[in-house]
PDB file of C-alpha atoms in Angstrom:
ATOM      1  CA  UNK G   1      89.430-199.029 -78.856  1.00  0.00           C
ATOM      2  CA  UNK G   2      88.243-195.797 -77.304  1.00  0.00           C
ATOM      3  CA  UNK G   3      89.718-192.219 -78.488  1.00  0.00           C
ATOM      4  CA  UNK G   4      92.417-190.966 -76.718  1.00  0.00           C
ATOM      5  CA  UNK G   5      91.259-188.573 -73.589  1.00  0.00           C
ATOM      6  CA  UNK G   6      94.818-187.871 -72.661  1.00  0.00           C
ATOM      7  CA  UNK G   7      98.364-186.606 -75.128  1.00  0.00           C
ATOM      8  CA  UNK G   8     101.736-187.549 -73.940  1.00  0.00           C
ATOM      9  CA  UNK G   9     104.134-185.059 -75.519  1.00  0.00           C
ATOM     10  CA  UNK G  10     107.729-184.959 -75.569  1.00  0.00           C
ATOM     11  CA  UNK G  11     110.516-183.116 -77.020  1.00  0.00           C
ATOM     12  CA  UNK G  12     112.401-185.736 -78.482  1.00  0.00           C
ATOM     13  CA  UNK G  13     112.196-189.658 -79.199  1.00  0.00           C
ATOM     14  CA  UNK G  14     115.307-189.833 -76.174  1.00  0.00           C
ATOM     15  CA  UNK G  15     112.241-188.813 -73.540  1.00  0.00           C
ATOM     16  CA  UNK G  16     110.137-191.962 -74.285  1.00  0.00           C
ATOM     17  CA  UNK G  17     112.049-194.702 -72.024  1.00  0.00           C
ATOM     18  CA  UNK G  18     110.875-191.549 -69.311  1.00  0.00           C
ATOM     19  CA  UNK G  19     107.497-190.841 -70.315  1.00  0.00           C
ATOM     20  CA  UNK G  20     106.694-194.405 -70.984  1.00  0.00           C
ATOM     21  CA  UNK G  21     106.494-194.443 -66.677  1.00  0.00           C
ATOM     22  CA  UNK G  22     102.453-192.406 -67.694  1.00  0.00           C
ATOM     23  CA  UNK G  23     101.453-194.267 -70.085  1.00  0.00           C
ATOM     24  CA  UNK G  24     102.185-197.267 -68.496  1.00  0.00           C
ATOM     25  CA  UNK G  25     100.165-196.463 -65.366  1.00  0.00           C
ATOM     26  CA  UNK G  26      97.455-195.129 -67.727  1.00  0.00           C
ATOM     27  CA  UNK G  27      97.792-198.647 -69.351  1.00  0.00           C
ATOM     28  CA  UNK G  28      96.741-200.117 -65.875  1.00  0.00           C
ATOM     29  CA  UNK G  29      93.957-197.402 -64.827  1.00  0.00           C
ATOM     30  CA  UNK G  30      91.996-198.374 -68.599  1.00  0.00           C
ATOM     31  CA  UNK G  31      92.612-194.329 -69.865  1.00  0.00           C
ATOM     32  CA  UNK G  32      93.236-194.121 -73.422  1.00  0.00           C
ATOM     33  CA  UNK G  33      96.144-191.757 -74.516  1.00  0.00           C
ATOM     34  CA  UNK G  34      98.132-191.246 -77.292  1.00  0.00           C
ATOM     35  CA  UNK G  35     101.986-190.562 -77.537  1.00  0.00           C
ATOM     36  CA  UNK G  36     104.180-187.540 -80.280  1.00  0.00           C
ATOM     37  CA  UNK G  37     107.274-186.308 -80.281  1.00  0.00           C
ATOM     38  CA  UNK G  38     106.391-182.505 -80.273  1.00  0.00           C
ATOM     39  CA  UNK G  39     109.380-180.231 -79.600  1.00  0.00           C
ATOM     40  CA  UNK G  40     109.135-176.460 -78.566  1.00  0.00           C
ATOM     41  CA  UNK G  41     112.232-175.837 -80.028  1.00  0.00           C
ATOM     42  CA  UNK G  42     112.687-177.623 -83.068  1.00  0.00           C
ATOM     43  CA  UNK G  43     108.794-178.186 -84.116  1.00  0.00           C
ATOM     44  CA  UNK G  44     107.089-175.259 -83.137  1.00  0.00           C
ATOM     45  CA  UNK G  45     104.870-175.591 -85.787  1.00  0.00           C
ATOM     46  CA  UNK G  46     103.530-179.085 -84.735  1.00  0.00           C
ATOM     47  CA  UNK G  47     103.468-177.667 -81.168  1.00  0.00           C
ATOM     48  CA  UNK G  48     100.909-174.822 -82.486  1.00  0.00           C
ATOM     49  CA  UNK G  49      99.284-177.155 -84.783  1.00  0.00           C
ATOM     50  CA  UNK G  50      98.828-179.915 -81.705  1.00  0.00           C
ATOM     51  CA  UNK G  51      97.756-177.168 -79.060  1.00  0.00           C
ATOM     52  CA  UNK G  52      95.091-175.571 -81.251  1.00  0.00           C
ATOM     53  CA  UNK G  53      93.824-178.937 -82.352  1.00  0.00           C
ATOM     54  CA  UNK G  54      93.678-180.876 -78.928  1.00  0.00           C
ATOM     55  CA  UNK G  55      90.341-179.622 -77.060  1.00  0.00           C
ATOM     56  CA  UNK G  56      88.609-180.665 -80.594  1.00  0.00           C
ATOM     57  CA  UNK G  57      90.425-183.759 -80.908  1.00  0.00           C
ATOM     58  CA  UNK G  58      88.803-184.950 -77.303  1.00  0.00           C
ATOM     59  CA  UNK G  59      92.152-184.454 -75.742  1.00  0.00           C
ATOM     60  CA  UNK G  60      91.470-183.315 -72.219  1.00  0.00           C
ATOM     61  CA  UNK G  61      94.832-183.267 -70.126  1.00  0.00           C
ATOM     62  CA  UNK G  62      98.160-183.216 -71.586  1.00  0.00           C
ATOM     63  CA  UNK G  63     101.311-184.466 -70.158  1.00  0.00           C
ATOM     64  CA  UNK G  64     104.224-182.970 -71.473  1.00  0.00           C
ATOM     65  CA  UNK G  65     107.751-183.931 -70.957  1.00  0.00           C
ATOM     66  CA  UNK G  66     110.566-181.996 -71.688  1.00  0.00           C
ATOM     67  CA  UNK G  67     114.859-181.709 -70.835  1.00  0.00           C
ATOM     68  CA  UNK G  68     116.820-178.678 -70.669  1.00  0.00           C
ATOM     69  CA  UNK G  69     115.800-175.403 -71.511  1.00  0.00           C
ATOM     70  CA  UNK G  70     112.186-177.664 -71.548  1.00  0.00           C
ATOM     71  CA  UNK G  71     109.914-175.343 -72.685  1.00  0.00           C
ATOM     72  CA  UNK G  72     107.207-177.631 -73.606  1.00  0.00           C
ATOM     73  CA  UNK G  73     104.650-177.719 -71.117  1.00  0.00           C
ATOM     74  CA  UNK G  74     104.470-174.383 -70.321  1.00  0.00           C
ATOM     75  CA  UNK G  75     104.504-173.397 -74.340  1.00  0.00           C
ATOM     76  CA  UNK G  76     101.559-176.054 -74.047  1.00  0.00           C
ATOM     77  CA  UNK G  77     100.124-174.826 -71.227  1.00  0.00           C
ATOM     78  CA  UNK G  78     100.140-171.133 -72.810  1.00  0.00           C
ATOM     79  CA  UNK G  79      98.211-172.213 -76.307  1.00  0.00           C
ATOM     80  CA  UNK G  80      95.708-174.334 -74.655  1.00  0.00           C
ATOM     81  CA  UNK G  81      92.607-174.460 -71.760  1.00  0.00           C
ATOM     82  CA  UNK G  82      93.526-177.792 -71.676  1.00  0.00           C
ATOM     83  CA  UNK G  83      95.113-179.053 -67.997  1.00  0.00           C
ATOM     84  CA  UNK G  84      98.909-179.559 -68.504  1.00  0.00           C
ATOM     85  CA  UNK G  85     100.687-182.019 -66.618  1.00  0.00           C
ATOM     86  CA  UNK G  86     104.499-181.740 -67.154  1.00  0.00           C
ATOM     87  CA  UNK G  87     107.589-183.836 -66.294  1.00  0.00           C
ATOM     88  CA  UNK G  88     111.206-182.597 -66.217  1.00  0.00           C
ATOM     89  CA  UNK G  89     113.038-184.928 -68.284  1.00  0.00           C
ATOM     90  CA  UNK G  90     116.425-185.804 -66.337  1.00  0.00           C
ATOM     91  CA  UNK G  91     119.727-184.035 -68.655  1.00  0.00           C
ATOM     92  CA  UNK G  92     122.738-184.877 -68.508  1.00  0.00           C
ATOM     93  CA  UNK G  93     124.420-181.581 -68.198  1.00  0.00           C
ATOM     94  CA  UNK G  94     122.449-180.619 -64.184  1.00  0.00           C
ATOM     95  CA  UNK G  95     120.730-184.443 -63.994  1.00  0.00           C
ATOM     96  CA  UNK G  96     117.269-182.290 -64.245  1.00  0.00           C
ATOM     97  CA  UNK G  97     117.531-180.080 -62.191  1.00  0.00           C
ATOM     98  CA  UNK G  98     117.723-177.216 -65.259  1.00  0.00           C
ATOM     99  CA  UNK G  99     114.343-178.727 -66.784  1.00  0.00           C
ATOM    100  CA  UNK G 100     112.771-178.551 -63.234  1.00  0.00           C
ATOM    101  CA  UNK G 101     113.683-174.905 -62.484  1.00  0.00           C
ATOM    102  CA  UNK G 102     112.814-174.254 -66.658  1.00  0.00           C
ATOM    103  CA  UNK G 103     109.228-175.966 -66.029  1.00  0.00           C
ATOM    104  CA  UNK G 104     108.518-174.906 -62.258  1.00  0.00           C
ATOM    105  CA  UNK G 105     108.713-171.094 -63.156  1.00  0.00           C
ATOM    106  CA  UNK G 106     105.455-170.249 -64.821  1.00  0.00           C
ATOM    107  CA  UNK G 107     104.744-166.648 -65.181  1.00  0.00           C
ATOM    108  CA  UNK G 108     100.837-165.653 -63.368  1.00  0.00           C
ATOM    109  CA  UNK G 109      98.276-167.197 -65.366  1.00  0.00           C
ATOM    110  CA  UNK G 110      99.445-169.645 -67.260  1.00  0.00           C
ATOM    111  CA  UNK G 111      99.912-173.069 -64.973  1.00  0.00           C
ATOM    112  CA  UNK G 112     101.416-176.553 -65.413  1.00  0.00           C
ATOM    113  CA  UNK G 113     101.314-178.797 -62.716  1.00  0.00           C
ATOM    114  CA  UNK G 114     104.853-179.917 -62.398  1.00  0.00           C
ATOM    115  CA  UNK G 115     105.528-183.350 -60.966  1.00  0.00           C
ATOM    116  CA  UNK G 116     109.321-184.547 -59.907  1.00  0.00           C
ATOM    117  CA  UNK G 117     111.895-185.117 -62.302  1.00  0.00           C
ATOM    118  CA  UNK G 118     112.187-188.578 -64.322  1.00  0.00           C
ATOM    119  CA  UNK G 119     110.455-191.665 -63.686  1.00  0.00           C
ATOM    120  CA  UNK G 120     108.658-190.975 -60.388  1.00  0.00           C
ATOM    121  CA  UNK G 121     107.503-187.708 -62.304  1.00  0.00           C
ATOM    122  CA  UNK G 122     106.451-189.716 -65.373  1.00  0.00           C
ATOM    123  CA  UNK G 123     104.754-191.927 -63.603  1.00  0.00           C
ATOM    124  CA  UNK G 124     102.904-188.903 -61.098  1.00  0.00           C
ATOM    125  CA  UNK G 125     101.907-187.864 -64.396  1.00  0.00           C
ATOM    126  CA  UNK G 126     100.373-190.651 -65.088  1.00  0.00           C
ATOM    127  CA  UNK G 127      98.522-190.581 -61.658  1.00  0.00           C
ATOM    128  CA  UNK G 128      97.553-186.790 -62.200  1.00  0.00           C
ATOM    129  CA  UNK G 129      95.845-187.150 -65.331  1.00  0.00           C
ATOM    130  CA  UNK G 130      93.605-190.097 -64.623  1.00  0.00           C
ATOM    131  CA  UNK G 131      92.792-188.254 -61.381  1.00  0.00           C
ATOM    132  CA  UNK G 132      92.073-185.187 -63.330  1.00  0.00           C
ATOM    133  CA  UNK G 133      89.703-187.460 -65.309  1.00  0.00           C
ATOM    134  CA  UNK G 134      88.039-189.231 -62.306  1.00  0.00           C
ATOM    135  CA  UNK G 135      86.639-186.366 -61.215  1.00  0.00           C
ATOM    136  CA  UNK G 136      83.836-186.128 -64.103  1.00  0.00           C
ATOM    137  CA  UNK G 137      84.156-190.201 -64.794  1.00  0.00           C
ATOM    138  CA  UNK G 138      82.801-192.239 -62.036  1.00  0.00           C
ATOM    139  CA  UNK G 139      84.191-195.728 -63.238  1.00  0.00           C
ATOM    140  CA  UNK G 140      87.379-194.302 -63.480  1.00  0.00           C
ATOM    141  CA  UNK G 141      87.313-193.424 -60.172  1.00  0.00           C
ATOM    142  CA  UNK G 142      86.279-196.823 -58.875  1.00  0.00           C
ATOM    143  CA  UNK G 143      89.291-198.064 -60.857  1.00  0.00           C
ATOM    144  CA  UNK G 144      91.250-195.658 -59.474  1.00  0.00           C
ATOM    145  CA  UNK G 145      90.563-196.303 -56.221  1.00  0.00           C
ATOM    146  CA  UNK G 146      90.610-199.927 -56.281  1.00  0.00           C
ATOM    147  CA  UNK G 147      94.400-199.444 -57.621  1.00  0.00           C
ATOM    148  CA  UNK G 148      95.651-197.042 -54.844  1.00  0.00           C
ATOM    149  CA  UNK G 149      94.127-200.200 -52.721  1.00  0.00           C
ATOM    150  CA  UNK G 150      96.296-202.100 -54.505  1.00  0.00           C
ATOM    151  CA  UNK G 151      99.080-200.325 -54.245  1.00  0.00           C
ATOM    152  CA  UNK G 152      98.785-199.443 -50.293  1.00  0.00           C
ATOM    153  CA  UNK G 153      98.207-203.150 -49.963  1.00  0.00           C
ATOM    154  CA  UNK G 154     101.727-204.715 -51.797  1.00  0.00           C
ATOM    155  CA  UNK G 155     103.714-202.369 -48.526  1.00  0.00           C
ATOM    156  CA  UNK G 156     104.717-204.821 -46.314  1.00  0.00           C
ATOM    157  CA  UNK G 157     104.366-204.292 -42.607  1.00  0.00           C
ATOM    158  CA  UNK G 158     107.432-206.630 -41.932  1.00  0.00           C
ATOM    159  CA  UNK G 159     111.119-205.170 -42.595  1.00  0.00           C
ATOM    160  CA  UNK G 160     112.398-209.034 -43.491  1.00  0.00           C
TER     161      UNK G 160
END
């Protein structure tokens, strides 16, 4: 088993049936990750404790999932070099659309690369990450492009 390359983090255990949408499409591109419940709010210590110790770990992009207020990936984002990829975690109080507009609005300087809210963003994280990683990793690119081959191929032409 190789060392995780990539963190999935997530404010609660109630995110995971989300972010389980990246991991499973890192489970199909061969990139090794690892999962934690890390919460800006309530473990803030963990959160320091994780961002400090990730770029020594061999973590090298982080996709961070967070509801609500969701400050997660952008507290992340701020304690780390590391690339942040972050999800909005659908609420049910505005269906997402407050952990978007939480996420999305990163002050100058400190970035996260927001994908959509949910599952398509989950899994887009998923996608971001490895192609974060391809860049520097040539077999993972082969991989990766033999399953966006894949993928364009199972669209049917036909409507019936």
């Amino acid at each position: 088993m190789q060392d995780p390359v990539v963190s999935i983090i997530m404010g609660s255990r109630s995110d995971w049936p989300t972010m389980r949408l990246a991991a499973d499409i890192l489970d199909e591109l061969g990139v090794a990750y690892e999962t934690q419940v890390v919460s800006a709010h309530r473990t803030p210590q963990r959160l320091c404790e994780f961002a400090e110790q990730a770029p020594e770990r061999g973590i090298r992009v982080i996709i961070a999932g967070a509801g609500g207020a969701a400050h997660l990936p952008g507290m992340a984002a701020a304690m780390t070099h590391i690339p942040v990829v972050a999800v909005p975690v659908s609420s049910r109080q505005l269906k997402g659309l407050d952990s978007l507009l939480s996420i999305v609005q990163m002050p100058k300087g400190v970035a996260v690369a927001t994908q959509a809210i949910g599952e398509a963003g989950a899994a887009n994280a998923g996608v971001m990450a490895a192609q974060i990683l391809a860049v520097s990793d040539a077999e993972l690119s082969q991989r990766f492009i033999e399953w966006r081959k894949r993928q364009t191929d199972s669209v049917p032409v036909e409507v019936e």
